[in-house]
Amino acid sequence: MADKWVYLFEEVDEAEKSVGGDWEGVRSLLGGKGANLAEMTRIGVPVPPGFTVTTQACNAYLEAGEQFPEGMWEQELAAMKRVEEQTGKKFGDAKNPLLVSCRSGAKFSMPGMMDTVLNIGLNDETAKGMVELTDDERFVYDAYRRLVQMFGSVVLGISDEAFEDVLDELKEERGITSDTDLTADDWKELTVTFQKIVREHKGFDFPQDPYEQLKLATEAVFKSWFGKRAVDYRNAAKIAHDLGTGVNIVTMVFGNMGWESGTGVAFTRDPATGENVLYGDYLLNAQGEDVVAGIRNTKKIDELGADLPEAYAQFVDICGKLEQHYREMQDVEFTIENGKLWMLQTRDGKRTAKAAIKIAVDMADEGLISREEAVLRVKSSDVDTLLHPQFDMDAKGQAAAEGKRLAKGVNASPGAAVGVVAFDADLAEEWGKGGKDVIMVRPFTKPDDVHGMLAAKGILTSEGGATSHAAVVARQFGVPCVVGASDVSINLERRQMTANGVVVKEGEWLSIDGTSGEAFVGQIPTVEPKFEEETDLITLLSWADEFRRLQVWANADYPDDAARARGFGAQGIGLCRTEHMFFEEERLPIVQRMILAETEDGRDKALAELLPFQRGDFEGIFKAMDGLPVIIRLIDPPLHEFLPNERDVLEDVIEKRVKGETQGLAEQEELLEAIESMHESNPMMGMRGVRLSIIMPGIVKMQVRAIFEAACNMANQGVAVKPEIMIPLTGHVNELKVIQPQLVKIAKDVMAEKGVEVEYKFGTMIEIPRACVTADEVASVAEFFSFGTNDLTQMTFGYSRDDAEARFLLTYVEDGILPQNPFQTIDRNGVGSLMKMAVEKGRATRSDLEVGICGEHGGDPDSIEFCHLINQNYVSCSPFRVPVARLAAAHAAIKHK
Ligand code: ADP
Ligand code: MG
Ligand code: MG
């Protein structure tokens, strides 16, 4: 049998069979739009008759150097015959012409990426026939000029402005602002002018043959697959380039046939909040893109109930049916022609992070989906976005009071963004890539602007509504966005905008609130959102907790960090860095005295002074984590980090010598000498971590004493403490054999002194490849492992992170030398293999070895999945990432059941 390139909407069963019965396969074959038009037809939703040319045909066409594959065109012609039978009209017939639209549609929806041509089939002859049929010359010539215009721009590549300028001129001439005020003769005249424009630009006439129109339009859709903006979008959205697009040929229905007709777009739930209400806009007596383009002021969807009650009731019914069928929030397009409702598209609706979470939770509660599906439907990035900073309410109020509020528009995509204004996408991208925070400001956005929108921290437009291009793209990528701020007047030539009497020039600061829809001049401080108020998220995460196997702990150095982490659901502290405590103002001088002490006695004295500070810190953390484990890392950095900068001291000494100042000179010289004596050519690999503890055990002995004094004190107050003492940077088991028994002895002494026993562990941080490779030996002493994946990555790659990120890592990632930044996502093959080996070898020695991760990777979803796969007990991340990690751990567990 010859290849089948064309499927009528009613042939969805056949399409399904050809791909083995799998709906994803149907979507791959027909594209999302085509598959859903066919599916709606199957379940009895009114869709105008039509057919889909497959994505395979598109790929075949492009591969063959822009040649239709054999049999395709014949099949398209046959399908047209079938549509003629279904509609009782004839393509190209002067008496009763069939008109169709030609629409692109890839597997994944790419809003506005590839263009649609409406009214194909109109020519000078059929237009006359249509006039007789409809008795509405104005309508017909409006449709005809639209065809010439769309065909001219989309298919023939003439710039849209060539047509729009003429239209604007005519309106100006007539002294009118709205298209609806143009007469039949105006449209007729424009149709002729537009045809002339085609001739001028292309050197040939607008094709009168409807089949020629169909053929060229089909080809144009195929070719648009590799159009620049489509390629850019796919790169940004990580969509494969070899999927191809389907071509959908759909019988035209007209929303511009009078006031019993209309067109609209709607979401079955509110895409901003997730609330279970219809959300959308429509226009009576309008066609196609009029609603999205924001040319006329649209009406809210519920007003349709008053305008056209019957069609509205049917529409509400269909929306419910579609949600039940797809078990997902839908984004639909519809047209009403003389009171008769037609559905032109449905797809899973894009939504904000907040809405994604609410919809998932609601649908599970409604019984439409399972809790597992609800958990899977919310992306880790949604949780991240939701917990992003918002503006400080007081600061915002104050800014408003000071007259800094420029405008209020539509709150299209939530979140607060602060940045400098850039008035075009290229500049936004340039500045954004250069590390500037940018707010991109445009009258409206187009698909060509996507690269700038992605590089911007926020987007502001003066035109368009909640379903405009800017709004849709911003929501998808989680960029805060305000659209339709009509009080803002943008002067692109002078590179400035004016609103509320304030002029903002390019490069000046702007703050936009995508949650409320406001824009302010200047920088407004932001605050973290309140987790406890996000009830849907809390519910969803409680479901996620039932699925995940990995525990989620947090890295926290201070009691309030620990308490916050616990509020986010942390089940332990995976890393408490003690050295942060050394840097506090009143403590640093003591620390320095300790380091510089010349005698054992002097050092012990300083350490004794530090002990109560440390003990106090630990008491707070143990209290906050009552009942949960707390891993405290003993001192890790090289000592010189606690001393003043060598150059500063040197400069001071030189200055004093030059000026002949003797006051304090001797001390500074002594300090300089001490610093110089500690100089290491590569401190990262020098005397730090366990090495420092072995050479200078006084510090860690003090720390362990402080930890156990704190633990015992708290235990005596009824707090359940579980200290775990972590020795950093072990490379050889003998290091642990030297230091750990000394520390265990102190622990026991303190507990004896305090007359209380607490549960405790001694373990090590695994951050040196040798420790991974000899993990069986290390585990003979260490009772737990915690991967310090930052150092482990540095040591495994032989990169110093700061140098790598500043110099070559970006290039490596951009050029694909590395698939991703290994400091953000665990390099599974290299670093990951070492980790896996460490877990296996460690557990071979000590079967109940507790294993976790405390590097930044502990908050990265992909790395969390890996930690799940190698059977770690927990991941530990920054407190703010705990909710993200809880969800990511559940995703990993469900995915790898
Ligand atoms: P996009 O993917 O950009 O939304 P569409 O193919 O959905 O492009 O079409 C663009 C506009 O034209 C939409 O408003 C759609 O509803 C309208 N449209 C497409 N086909 C028809 C048709 N056969 N009759 C009436 N309107 C149509
Ligand atoms: Mg559409
Ligand atoms: Mg380290």
PDB file of C-alpha atoms and ligand atoms in Angstrom, residues 633 636 688 728-729 765 767 788 790-791, ligand 3:
ATOM      1  CA  ARG A 633      30.888  20.006  59.963  1.00  0.00           C
ATOM      2  CA  ASP A 636      37.005  23.245  56.864  1.00  0.00           C
ATOM      3  CA  ARG A 688      42.487  22.573  55.458  1.00  0.00           C
ATOM      4  CA  PRO A 728      35.671  17.250  56.113  1.00  0.00           C
ATOM      5  CA  LEU A 729      37.999  16.403  53.251  1.00  0.00           C
ATOM      6  CA  MET A 765      32.365  14.349  53.991  1.00  0.00           C
ATOM      7  CA  GLU A 767      34.748  15.179  48.417  1.00  0.00           C
ATOM      8  CA  GLY A 788      30.379  17.444  49.135  1.00  0.00           C
ATOM      9  CA  ASN A 790      31.159  20.938  44.818  1.00  0.00           C
ATOM     10  CA  ASP A 791      34.676  19.921  45.864  1.00  0.00           C
TER      11      ASP A 791
HETATM   12 MG    MG B   3      34.367  21.044  50.641  1.00  0.00          MG
END
